[in-house]
């Protein structure tokens, strides 16, 4: 079994999950800049997380990258290319010395933002019940 399929099976990610993410995209897309701003505001409040950035211009570029990352998360496809892009980003975080605790907390911030959008806009709560 390939690693990607194993990971998807491990977390129970299937076709219905992909459909739920894609259904969320039209509601999330207009607020992706706001989500990126909130994400980097949280980083800015944490000296340990903030120290890996060189300057504000870098953060502005990364806000754009964050929006692309989120859009790809929601639209798929969740294939080998998708996972390789994610792996590359993870390796960059390791290379710049970002402590892993910030990745876990950062992903939770994004998860909370997306779940909030889903709860406000999607009528099928069952698709999001396991996200809380």
mmCIF file of N, CA and C in Angstrom:
data_model
loop_
_atom_site.group_PDB
_atom_site.id
_atom_site.type_symbol
_atom_site.label_atom_id
_atom_site.label_comp_id
_atom_site.label_asym_id
_atom_site.label_seq_id
_atom_site.Cartn_x
_atom_site.Cartn_y
_atom_site.Cartn_z
ATOM 1 N N UNK A 1 0.859 -1.190 0.000
ATOM 2 C CA UNK A 1 0.000 0.000 0.000
ATOM 3 C C UNK A 1 0.893 1.237 0.000
ATOM 4 N N UNK A 2 0.546 2.187 -0.832
ATOM 5 C CA UNK A 2 1.375 3.387 -0.868
ATOM 6 C C UNK A 2 1.091 4.262 0.356
ATOM 7 N N UNK A 3 2.051 5.086 0.678
ATOM 8 C CA UNK A 3 1.996 5.904 1.897
ATOM 9 C C UNK A 3 0.786 6.837 1.914
ATOM 10 N N UNK A 4 0.504 7.450 0.784
ATOM 11 C CA UNK A 4 -0.623 8.390 0.722
ATOM 12 C C UNK A 4 -1.929 7.670 1.028
ATOM 13 N N UNK A 5 -2.163 6.556 0.378
ATOM 14 C CA UNK A 5 -3.399 5.793 0.616
ATOM 15 C C UNK A 5 -3.462 5.331 2.073
ATOM 16 N N UNK A 6 -2.318 4.911 2.606
ATOM 17 C CA UNK A 6 -2.283 4.476 4.000
ATOM 18 C C UNK A 6 -2.675 5.619 4.935
ATOM 19 N N UNK A 7 -2.149 6.815 4.670
ATOM 20 C CA UNK A 7 -2.484 7.973 5.510
ATOM 21 C C UNK A 7 -3.966 8.312 5.401
ATOM 22 N N UNK A 8 -4.493 8.286 4.193
ATOM 23 C CA UNK A 8 -5.903 8.598 3.997
ATOM 24 C C UNK A 8 -6.791 7.560 4.688
ATOM 25 N N UNK A 9 -6.417 6.300 4.571
ATOM 26 C CA UNK A 9 -7.164 5.246 5.253
ATOM 27 C C UNK A 9 -7.077 5.394 6.771
ATOM 28 N N UNK A 10 -5.911 5.757 7.256
ATOM 29 C CA UNK A 10 -5.686 5.896 8.701
ATOM 30 C C UNK A 10 -6.631 6.931 9.307
ATOM 31 N N UNK A 11 -6.815 8.055 8.613
ATOM 32 C CA UNK A 11 -7.698 9.097 9.144
ATOM 33 C C UNK A 11 -9.127 8.962 8.637
ATOM 34 N N UNK A 12 -9.370 7.968 7.792
ATOM 35 C CA UNK A 12 -10.718 7.736 7.292
ATOM 36 C C UNK A 12 -11.165 8.731 6.227
ATOM 37 N N UNK A 13 -10.217 9.250 5.456
ATOM 38 C CA UNK A 13 -10.543 10.213 4.402
ATOM 39 C C UNK A 13 -10.976 9.466 3.158
ATOM 40 N N UNK A 14 -12.221 9.681 2.756
ATOM 41 C CA UNK A 14 -12.751 9.025 1.570
ATOM 42 C C UNK A 14 -13.428 10.004 0.635
ATOM 43 N N UNK A 15 -14.144 9.466 -0.327
ATOM 44 C CA UNK A 15 -14.789 10.277 -1.356
ATOM 45 C C UNK A 15 -15.748 11.297 -0.752
ATOM 46 N N UNK A 16 -16.508 10.900 0.257
ATOM 47 C CA UNK A 16 -17.466 11.830 0.874
ATOM 48 C C UNK A 16 -16.751 13.006 1.536
ATOM 49 N N UNK A 17 -15.579 12.762 2.080
ATOM 50 C CA UNK A 17 -14.801 13.843 2.696
ATOM 51 C C UNK A 17 -14.327 14.835 1.635
ATOM 52 N N UNK A 18 -13.871 14.307 0.521
ATOM 53 C CA UNK A 18 -13.452 15.172 -0.572
ATOM 54 C C UNK A 18 -14.616 16.014 -1.079
ATOM 55 N N UNK A 19 -15.779 15.397 -1.197
ATOM 56 C CA UNK A 19 -16.969 16.136 -1.637
ATOM 57 C C UNK A 19 -17.341 17.219 -0.632
ATOM 58 N N UNK A 20 -17.213 16.922 0.643
ATOM 59 C CA UNK A 20 -17.534 17.917 1.678
ATOM 60 C C UNK A 20 -16.561 19.097 1.604
ATOM 61 N N UNK A 21 -15.280 18.816 1.393
ATOM 62 C CA UNK A 21 -14.307 19.896 1.256
ATOM 63 C C UNK A 21 -14.612 20.754 0.027
ATOM 64 N N UNK A 22 -14.931 20.107 -1.076
ATOM 65 C CA UNK A 22 -15.248 20.853 -2.287
ATOM 66 C C UNK A 22 -16.523 21.682 -2.130
ATOM 67 N N UNK A 23 -17.490 21.181 -1.383
ATOM 68 C CA UNK A 23 -18.718 21.947 -1.132
ATOM 69 C C UNK A 23 -18.431 23.185 -0.293
ATOM 70 N N UNK A 24 -17.408 23.130 0.509
ATOM 71 C CA UNK A 24 -17.049 24.256 1.370
ATOM 72 C C UNK A 24 -16.327 25.368 0.597
ATOM 73 N N UNK A 25 -15.652 25.012 -0.481
ATOM 74 C CA UNK A 25 -14.824 25.977 -1.210
ATOM 75 C C UNK A 25 -15.553 27.269 -1.594
ATOM 76 N N UNK A 26 -16.764 27.234 -2.155
ATOM 77 C CA UNK A 26 -17.400 28.505 -2.537
ATOM 78 C C UNK A 26 -17.653 29.450 -1.354
ATOM 79 N N UNK A 27 -17.822 28.898 -0.178
ATOM 80 C CA UNK A 27 -18.053 29.720 1.011
ATOM 81 C C UNK A 27 -16.746 30.210 1.627
ATOM 82 N N UNK A 28 -15.723 29.382 1.535
ATOM 83 C CA UNK A 28 -14.438 29.725 2.133
ATOM 84 C C UNK A 28 -13.612 30.647 1.245
ATOM 85 N N UNK A 29 -13.702 30.457 -0.056
ATOM 86 C CA UNK A 29 -12.836 31.194 -0.972
ATOM 87 C C UNK A 29 -12.856 32.713 -0.750
ATOM 88 N N UNK A 30 -14.029 33.338 -0.570
ATOM 89 C CA UNK A 30 -14.027 34.795 -0.380
ATOM 90 C C UNK A 30 -13.357 35.259 0.914
ATOM 91 N N UNK A 31 -13.245 34.383 1.898
ATOM 92 C CA UNK A 31 -12.671 34.795 3.190
ATOM 93 C C UNK A 31 -11.263 34.239 3.416
ATOM 94 N N UNK A 32 -10.671 33.635 2.398
ATOM 95 C CA UNK A 32 -9.311 33.120 2.556
ATOM 96 C C UNK A 32 -8.313 34.207 2.929
ATOM 97 N N UNK A 33 -8.413 35.421 2.376
ATOM 98 C CA UNK A 33 -7.482 36.471 2.832
ATOM 99 C C UNK A 33 -7.636 36.766 4.327
ATOM 100 N N UNK A 34 -8.857 36.769 4.831
ATOM 101 C CA UNK A 34 -9.088 37.016 6.250
ATOM 102 C C UNK A 34 -8.501 35.878 7.100
ATOM 103 N N UNK A 35 -8.667 34.652 6.643
ATOM 104 C CA UNK A 35 -8.118 33.508 7.372
ATOM 105 C C UNK A 35 -6.595 33.610 7.420
ATOM 106 N N UNK A 36 -5.985 33.962 6.303
ATOM 107 C CA UNK A 36 -4.521 34.115 6.273
ATOM 108 C C UNK A 36 -4.082 35.228 7.215
ATOM 109 N N UNK A 37 -4.824 36.333 7.237
ATOM 110 C CA UNK A 37 -4.490 37.424 8.159
ATOM 111 C C UNK A 37 -4.564 36.951 9.607
ATOM 112 N N UNK A 38 -5.617 36.249 9.967
ATOM 113 C CA UNK A 38 -5.761 35.758 11.345
ATOM 114 C C UNK A 38 -4.655 34.772 11.697
ATOM 115 N N UNK A 39 -4.325 33.923 10.753
ATOM 116 C CA UNK A 39 -3.270 32.944 10.947
ATOM 117 C C UNK A 39 -1.953 33.639 11.300
ATOM 118 N N UNK A 40 -1.594 34.644 10.518
ATOM 119 C CA UNK A 40 -0.324 35.330 10.754
ATOM 120 C C UNK A 40 -0.391 36.307 11.925
ATOM 121 N N UNK A 41 -1.581 36.761 12.293
ATOM 122 C CA UNK A 41 -1.724 37.548 13.530
ATOM 123 C C UNK A 41 -1.408 36.674 14.738
ATOM 124 N N UNK A 42 -1.869 35.428 14.702
ATOM 125 C CA UNK A 42 -1.568 34.501 15.797
ATOM 126 C C UNK A 42 -0.069 34.240 15.882
ATOM 127 N N UNK A 43 0.565 34.067 14.739
ATOM 128 C CA UNK A 43 2.012 33.859 14.727
ATOM 129 C C UNK A 43 2.723 35.077 15.287
ATOM 130 N N UNK A 44 2.257 36.242 14.905
ATOM 131 C CA UNK A 44 2.892 37.485 15.359
ATOM 132 C C UNK A 44 2.825 37.642 16.876
ATOM 133 N N UNK A 45 1.798 37.059 17.499
ATOM 134 C CA UNK A 45 1.658 37.142 18.961
ATOM 135 C C UNK A 45 2.574 36.158 19.687
ATOM 136 N N UNK A 46 3.229 35.297 18.930
ATOM 137 C CA UNK A 46 4.076 34.272 19.530
ATOM 138 C C UNK A 46 5.529 34.490 19.120
ATOM 139 N N UNK A 47 6.345 34.999 20.027
ATOM 140 C CA UNK A 47 7.751 35.247 19.673
ATOM 141 C C UNK A 47 8.469 34.005 19.149
ATOM 142 N N UNK A 48 8.135 32.840 19.685
ATOM 143 C CA UNK A 48 8.797 31.618 19.236
ATOM 144 C C UNK A 48 8.463 31.272 17.799
ATOM 145 N N UNK A 49 7.230 31.493 17.407
ATOM 146 C CA UNK A 49 6.830 31.223 16.034
ATOM 147 C C UNK A 49 7.308 32.338 15.106
ATOM 148 N N UNK A 50 7.262 33.547 15.584
ATOM 149 C CA UNK A 50 7.602 34.722 14.766
ATOM 150 C C UNK A 50 9.084 34.742 14.382
ATOM 151 N N UNK A 51 9.934 34.140 15.201
ATOM 152 C CA UNK A 51 11.379 34.247 14.994
ATOM 153 C C UNK A 51 11.872 33.619 13.693
ATOM 154 N N UNK A 52 11.083 32.749 13.063
ATOM 155 C CA UNK A 52 11.555 32.100 11.832
ATOM 156 C C UNK A 52 11.373 32.989 10.597
ATOM 157 N N UNK A 53 10.712 34.123 10.771
ATOM 158 C CA UNK A 53 10.477 35.005 9.625
ATOM 159 C C UNK A 53 11.541 36.081 9.538
ATOM 160 N N UNK A 54 11.890 36.412 8.316
ATOM 161 C CA UNK A 54 12.942 37.387 8.054
ATOM 162 C C UNK A 54 12.409 38.806 8.155
ATOM 163 N N UNK A 55 11.244 39.059 7.542
ATOM 164 C CA UNK A 55 10.691 40.412 7.521
ATOM 165 C C UNK A 55 9.207 40.369 7.174
ATOM 166 N N UNK A 56 8.578 41.513 7.200
ATOM 167 C CA UNK A 56 7.143 41.583 6.919
ATOM 168 C C UNK A 56 6.823 41.269 5.461
ATOM 169 N N UNK A 57 7.725 41.584 4.556
ATOM 170 C CA UNK A 57 7.495 41.254 3.146
ATOM 171 C C UNK A 57 7.370 39.739 2.961
ATOM 172 N N UNK A 58 8.174 38.989 3.690
ATOM 173 C CA UNK A 58 8.090 37.535 3.625
ATOM 174 C C UNK A 58 6.720 37.079 4.115
ATOM 175 N N UNK A 59 6.245 37.658 5.190
ATOM 176 C CA UNK A 59 4.931 37.286 5.727
ATOM 177 C C UNK A 59 3.838 37.604 4.719
ATOM 178 N N UNK A 60 3.925 38.738 4.041
ATOM 179 C CA UNK A 60 2.925 39.077 3.030
ATOM 180 C C UNK A 60 2.923 38.047 1.893
ATOM 181 N N UNK A 61 4.084 37.597 1.480
ATOM 182 C CA UNK A 61 4.168 36.556 0.443
ATOM 183 C C UNK A 61 3.563 35.247 0.952
ATOM 184 N N UNK A 62 3.845 34.927 2.205
ATOM 185 C CA UNK A 62 3.335 33.684 2.773
ATOM 186 C C UNK A 62 1.827 33.719 2.976
ATOM 187 N N UNK A 63 1.269 34.895 3.179
ATOM 188 C CA UNK A 63 -0.196 35.004 3.262
ATOM 189 C C UNK A 63 -0.840 34.576 1.942
ATOM 190 N N UNK A 64 -0.224 34.980 0.849
ATOM 191 C CA UNK A 64 -0.726 34.568 -0.472
ATOM 192 C C UNK A 64 -0.569 33.056 -0.626
ATOM 193 N N UNK A 65 0.586 32.539 -0.231
ATOM 194 C CA UNK A 65 0.813 31.092 -0.292
ATOM 195 C C UNK A 65 -0.192 30.336 0.572
ATOM 196 N N UNK A 66 -0.520 30.886 1.736
ATOM 197 C CA UNK A 66 -1.495 30.258 2.626
ATOM 198 C C UNK A 66 -2.858 30.147 1.942
ATOM 199 N N UNK A 67 -3.242 31.181 1.232
ATOM 200 C CA UNK A 67 -4.528 31.146 0.526
ATOM 201 C C UNK A 67 -4.527 30.075 -0.560
ATOM 202 N N UNK A 68 -3.434 29.954 -1.279
ATOM 203 C CA UNK A 68 -3.317 28.906 -2.298
ATOM 204 C C UNK A 68 -3.378 27.532 -1.634
ATOM 205 N N UNK A 69 -2.664 27.383 -0.535
ATOM 206 C CA UNK A 69 -2.634 26.116 0.204
ATOM 207 C C UNK A 69 -4.044 25.716 0.632
ATOM 208 N N UNK A 70 -4.782 26.674 1.178
ATOM 209 C CA UNK A 70 -6.147 26.389 1.625
ATOM 210 C C UNK A 70 -7.065 26.055 0.450
ATOM 211 N N UNK A 71 -6.938 26.802 -0.634
ATOM 212 C CA UNK A 71 -7.774 26.544 -1.815
ATOM 213 C C UNK A 71 -7.500 25.130 -2.336
ATOM 214 N N UNK A 72 -6.238 24.743 -2.398
ATOM 215 C CA UNK A 72 -5.902 23.396 -2.861
ATOM 216 C C UNK A 72 -6.414 22.338 -1.893
ATOM 217 N N UNK A 73 -6.377 22.637 -0.610
ATOM 218 C CA UNK A 73 -6.928 21.716 0.391
ATOM 219 C C UNK A 73 -8.398 21.445 0.115
ATOM 220 N N UNK A 74 -9.122 22.489 -0.228
ATOM 221 C CA UNK A 74 -10.565 22.367 -0.416
ATOM 222 C C UNK A 74 -10.961 21.833 -1.789
ATOM 223 N N UNK A 75 -10.176 22.110 -2.804
ATOM 224 C CA UNK A 75 -10.608 21.718 -4.146
ATOM 225 C C UNK A 75 -10.065 20.368 -4.594
ATOM 226 N N UNK A 76 -8.963 19.905 -3.976
ATOM 227 C CA UNK A 76 -8.368 18.665 -4.443
ATOM 228 C C UNK A 76 -7.720 18.882 -5.793
ATOM 229 N N UNK A 77 -7.332 17.836 -6.489
ATOM 230 C CA UNK A 77 -7.410 16.452 -6.037
ATOM 231 C C UNK A 77 -6.348 16.159 -4.979
ATOM 232 N N UNK A 78 -6.604 15.211 -4.161
ATOM 233 C CA UNK A 78 -5.706 14.837 -3.065
ATOM 234 C C UNK A 78 -4.880 13.641 -3.531
ATOM 235 N N UNK A 79 -4.030 13.928 -4.490
ATOM 236 C CA UNK A 79 -3.253 12.899 -5.164
ATOM 237 C C UNK A 79 -1.776 13.013 -4.779
ATOM 238 N N UNK A 80 -0.944 12.293 -5.486
ATOM 239 C CA UNK A 80 0.491 12.288 -5.188
ATOM 240 C C UNK A 80 1.080 13.690 -5.267
ATOM 241 N N UNK A 81 0.707 14.448 -6.285
ATOM 242 C CA UNK A 81 1.232 15.811 -6.431
ATOM 243 C C UNK A 81 0.829 16.676 -5.230
ATOM 244 N N UNK A 82 -0.416 16.544 -4.798
ATOM 245 C CA UNK A 82 -0.907 17.279 -3.630
ATOM 246 C C UNK A 82 -0.055 16.957 -2.405
ATOM 247 N N UNK A 83 0.161 15.673 -2.158
ATOM 248 C CA UNK A 83 0.918 15.263 -0.979
ATOM 249 C C UNK A 83 2.382 15.656 -1.076
ATOM 250 N N UNK A 84 2.941 15.636 -2.262
ATOM 251 C CA UNK A 84 4.338 16.053 -2.424
ATOM 252 C C UNK A 84 4.494 17.538 -2.125
ATOM 253 N N UNK A 85 3.532 18.357 -2.539
ATOM 254 C CA UNK A 85 3.583 19.791 -2.201
ATOM 255 C C UNK A 85 3.522 19.968 -0.689
ATOM 256 N N UNK A 86 2.660 19.218 -0.039
ATOM 257 C CA UNK A 86 2.540 19.305 1.429
ATOM 258 C C UNK A 86 3.831 18.866 2.102
ATOM 259 N N UNK A 87 4.419 17.801 1.617
ATOM 260 C CA UNK A 87 5.667 17.293 2.180
ATOM 261 C C UNK A 87 6.779 18.324 2.040
ATOM 262 N N UNK A 88 6.839 18.981 0.901
ATOM 263 C CA UNK A 88 7.852 20.009 0.660
ATOM 264 C C UNK A 88 7.693 21.166 1.649
ATOM 265 N N UNK A 89 6.472 21.568 1.890
ATOM 266 C CA UNK A 89 6.214 22.637 2.859
ATOM 267 C C UNK A 89 6.668 22.198 4.251
ATOM 268 N N UNK A 90 6.354 20.970 4.614
ATOM 269 C CA UNK A 90 6.775 20.449 5.909
ATOM 270 C C UNK A 90 8.287 20.427 6.062
ATOM 271 N N UNK A 91 8.959 20.031 5.013
ATOM 272 C CA UNK A 91 10.424 20.009 5.053
ATOM 273 C C UNK A 91 10.997 21.414 5.196
ATOM 274 N N UNK A 92 10.341 22.383 4.576
ATOM 275 C CA UNK A 92 10.782 23.770 4.730
ATOM 276 C C UNK A 92 10.646 24.205 6.177
ATOM 277 N N UNK A 93 9.553 23.834 6.819
ATOM 278 C CA UNK A 93 9.370 24.181 8.234
ATOM 279 C C UNK A 93 10.473 23.575 9.094
ATOM 280 N N UNK A 94 10.858 22.352 8.783
ATOM 281 C CA UNK A 94 11.958 21.704 9.515
ATOM 282 C C UNK A 94 13.267 22.440 9.247
ATOM 283 N N UNK A 95 13.527 22.759 7.970
ATOM 284 C CA UNK A 95 14.774 23.421 7.590
ATOM 285 C C UNK A 95 14.950 24.765 8.277
ATOM 286 N N UNK A 96 13.866 25.529 8.433
ATOM 287 C CA UNK A 96 13.982 26.845 9.070
ATOM 288 C C UNK A 96 13.942 26.753 10.591
ATOM 289 N N UNK A 97 13.767 25.550 11.115
ATOM 290 C CA UNK A 97 13.833 25.353 12.562
ATOM 291 C C UNK A 97 12.559 25.687 13.313
ATOM 292 N N UNK A 98 11.412 25.597 12.634
ATOM 293 C CA UNK A 98 10.148 25.861 13.322
ATOM 294 C C UNK A 98 9.825 24.701 14.255
ATOM 295 N N UNK A 99 9.717 24.953 15.559
ATOM 296 C CA UNK A 99 9.351 23.869 16.480
ATOM 297 C C UNK A 99 7.997 23.263 16.097
ATOM 298 N N UNK A 100 7.918 21.950 16.165
ATOM 299 C CA UNK A 100 6.717 21.254 15.689
ATOM 300 C C UNK A 100 5.445 21.662 16.417
ATOM 301 N N UNK A 101 5.555 22.139 17.641
ATOM 302 C CA UNK A 101 4.343 22.539 18.373
ATOM 303 C C UNK A 101 3.581 23.633 17.634
ATOM 304 N N UNK A 102 4.296 24.452 16.881
ATOM 305 C CA UNK A 102 3.624 25.516 16.139
ATOM 306 C C UNK A 102 2.851 24.964 14.942
ATOM 307 N N UNK A 103 3.305 23.887 14.369
ATOM 308 C CA UNK A 103 2.560 23.274 13.264
ATOM 309 C C UNK A 103 1.242 22.718 13.770
ATOM 310 N N UNK A 104 1.272 22.028 14.899
ATOM 311 C CA UNK A 104 0.033 21.467 15.439
ATOM 312 C C UNK A 104 -0.962 22.561 15.792
ATOM 313 N N UNK A 105 -0.483 23.596 16.436
ATOM 314 C CA UNK A 105 -1.388 24.670 16.839
ATOM 315 C C UNK A 105 -1.867 25.465 15.631
ATOM 316 N N UNK A 106 -0.995 25.680 14.662
ATOM 317 C CA UNK A 106 -1.381 26.418 13.462
ATOM 318 C C UNK A 106 -2.446 25.664 12.679
ATOM 319 N N UNK A 107 -2.267 24.364 12.525
ATOM 320 C CA UNK A 107 -3.262 23.573 11.799
ATOM 321 C C UNK A 107 -4.599 23.583 12.533
ATOM 322 N N UNK A 108 -4.564 23.632 13.848
ATOM 323 C CA UNK A 108 -5.813 23.702 14.592
ATOM 324 C C UNK A 108 -6.517 25.036 14.352
ATOM 325 N N UNK A 109 -5.756 26.131 14.231
ATOM 326 C CA UNK A 109 -6.369 27.425 13.910
ATOM 327 C C UNK A 109 -7.088 27.351 12.565
ATOM 328 N N UNK A 110 -6.437 26.766 11.584
ATOM 329 C CA UNK A 110 -7.052 26.651 10.261
ATOM 330 C C UNK A 110 -8.266 25.737 10.296
ATOM 331 N N UNK A 111 -8.143 24.629 11.003
ATOM 332 C CA UNK A 111 -9.275 23.703 11.130
ATOM 333 C C UNK A 111 -10.472 24.407 11.730
ATOM 334 N N UNK A 112 -10.253 25.176 12.800
ATOM 335 C CA UNK A 112 -11.348 25.881 13.464
ATOM 336 C C UNK A 112 -12.005 26.895 12.524
ATOM 337 N N UNK A 113 -11.207 27.604 11.747
ATOM 338 C CA UNK A 113 -11.758 28.567 10.785
ATOM 339 C C UNK A 113 -12.642 27.865 9.755
ATOM 340 N N UNK A 114 -12.160 26.756 9.219
ATOM 341 C CA UNK A 114 -12.917 26.051 8.187
ATOM 342 C C UNK A 114 -14.174 25.389 8.740
ATOM 343 N N UNK A 115 -14.080 24.835 9.927
ATOM 344 C CA UNK A 115 -15.259 24.234 10.542
ATOM 345 C C UNK A 115 -16.307 25.305 10.816
ATOM 346 N N UNK A 116 -15.884 26.471 11.253
ATOM 347 C CA UNK A 116 -16.817 27.571 11.496
ATOM 348 C C UNK A 116 -17.541 27.965 10.210
ATOM 349 N N UNK A 117 -16.814 28.068 9.126
ATOM 350 C CA UNK A 117 -17.429 28.399 7.842
ATOM 351 C C UNK A 117 -18.416 27.307 7.434
ATOM 352 N N UNK A 118 -18.025 26.058 7.617
ATOM 353 C CA UNK A 118 -18.904 24.943 7.258
ATOM 354 C C UNK A 118 -20.189 24.972 8.076
ATOM 355 N N UNK A 119 -20.070 25.174 9.347
ATOM 356 C CA UNK A 119 -21.259 25.183 10.207
ATOM 357 C C UNK A 119 -22.209 26.334 9.862
ATOM 358 N N UNK A 120 -21.658 27.450 9.432
ATOM 359 C CA UNK A 120 -22.488 28.595 9.091
ATOM 360 C C UNK A 120 -23.136 28.475 7.715
ATOM 361 N N UNK A 121 -22.541 27.678 6.832
ATOM 362 C CA UNK A 121 -22.984 27.696 5.436
ATOM 363 C C UNK A 121 -23.494 26.378 4.872
ATOM 364 N N UNK A 122 -23.076 25.288 5.420
ATOM 365 C CA UNK A 122 -23.492 24.005 4.877
ATOM 366 C C UNK A 122 -24.592 23.415 5.739
ATOM 367 N N UNK A 123 -25.585 22.923 5.092
ATOM 368 C CA UNK A 123 -26.754 22.439 5.830
ATOM 369 C C UNK A 123 -26.625 20.997 6.293
ATOM 370 N N UNK A 124 -25.673 20.274 5.765
ATOM 371 C CA UNK A 124 -25.474 18.887 6.166
ATOM 372 C C UNK A 124 -24.444 18.838 7.286
ATOM 373 N N UNK A 125 -24.916 19.027 8.515
ATOM 374 C CA UNK A 125 -24.031 19.028 9.680
ATOM 375 C C UNK A 125 -23.302 17.699 9.847
ATOM 376 N N UNK A 126 -23.873 16.616 9.336
ATOM 377 C CA UNK A 126 -23.239 15.294 9.504
ATOM 378 C C UNK A 126 -21.841 15.274 8.925
ATOM 379 N N UNK A 127 -21.624 16.011 7.864
ATOM 380 C CA UNK A 127 -20.307 16.009 7.219
ATOM 381 C C UNK A 127 -19.245 16.646 8.115
ATOM 382 N N UNK A 128 -19.659 17.467 9.087
ATOM 383 C CA UNK A 128 -18.707 18.205 9.894
ATOM 384 C C UNK A 128 -18.749 17.794 11.359
ATOM 385 N N UNK A 129 -19.569 16.829 11.699
ATOM 386 C CA UNK A 129 -19.739 16.463 13.102
ATOM 387 C C UNK A 129 -18.456 15.946 13.731
ATOM 388 N N UNK A 130 -17.592 15.316 12.950
ATOM 389 C CA UNK A 130 -16.352 14.779 13.512
ATOM 390 C C UNK A 130 -15.243 15.809 13.554
ATOM 391 N N UNK A 131 -15.523 17.039 13.148
ATOM 392 C CA UNK A 131 -14.480 18.060 13.065
ATOM 393 C C UNK A 131 -14.353 18.905 14.321
ATOM 394 N N UNK A 132 -15.170 18.687 15.307
ATOM 395 C CA UNK A 132 -15.106 19.568 16.492
ATOM 396 C C UNK A 132 -14.127 19.115 17.505
#
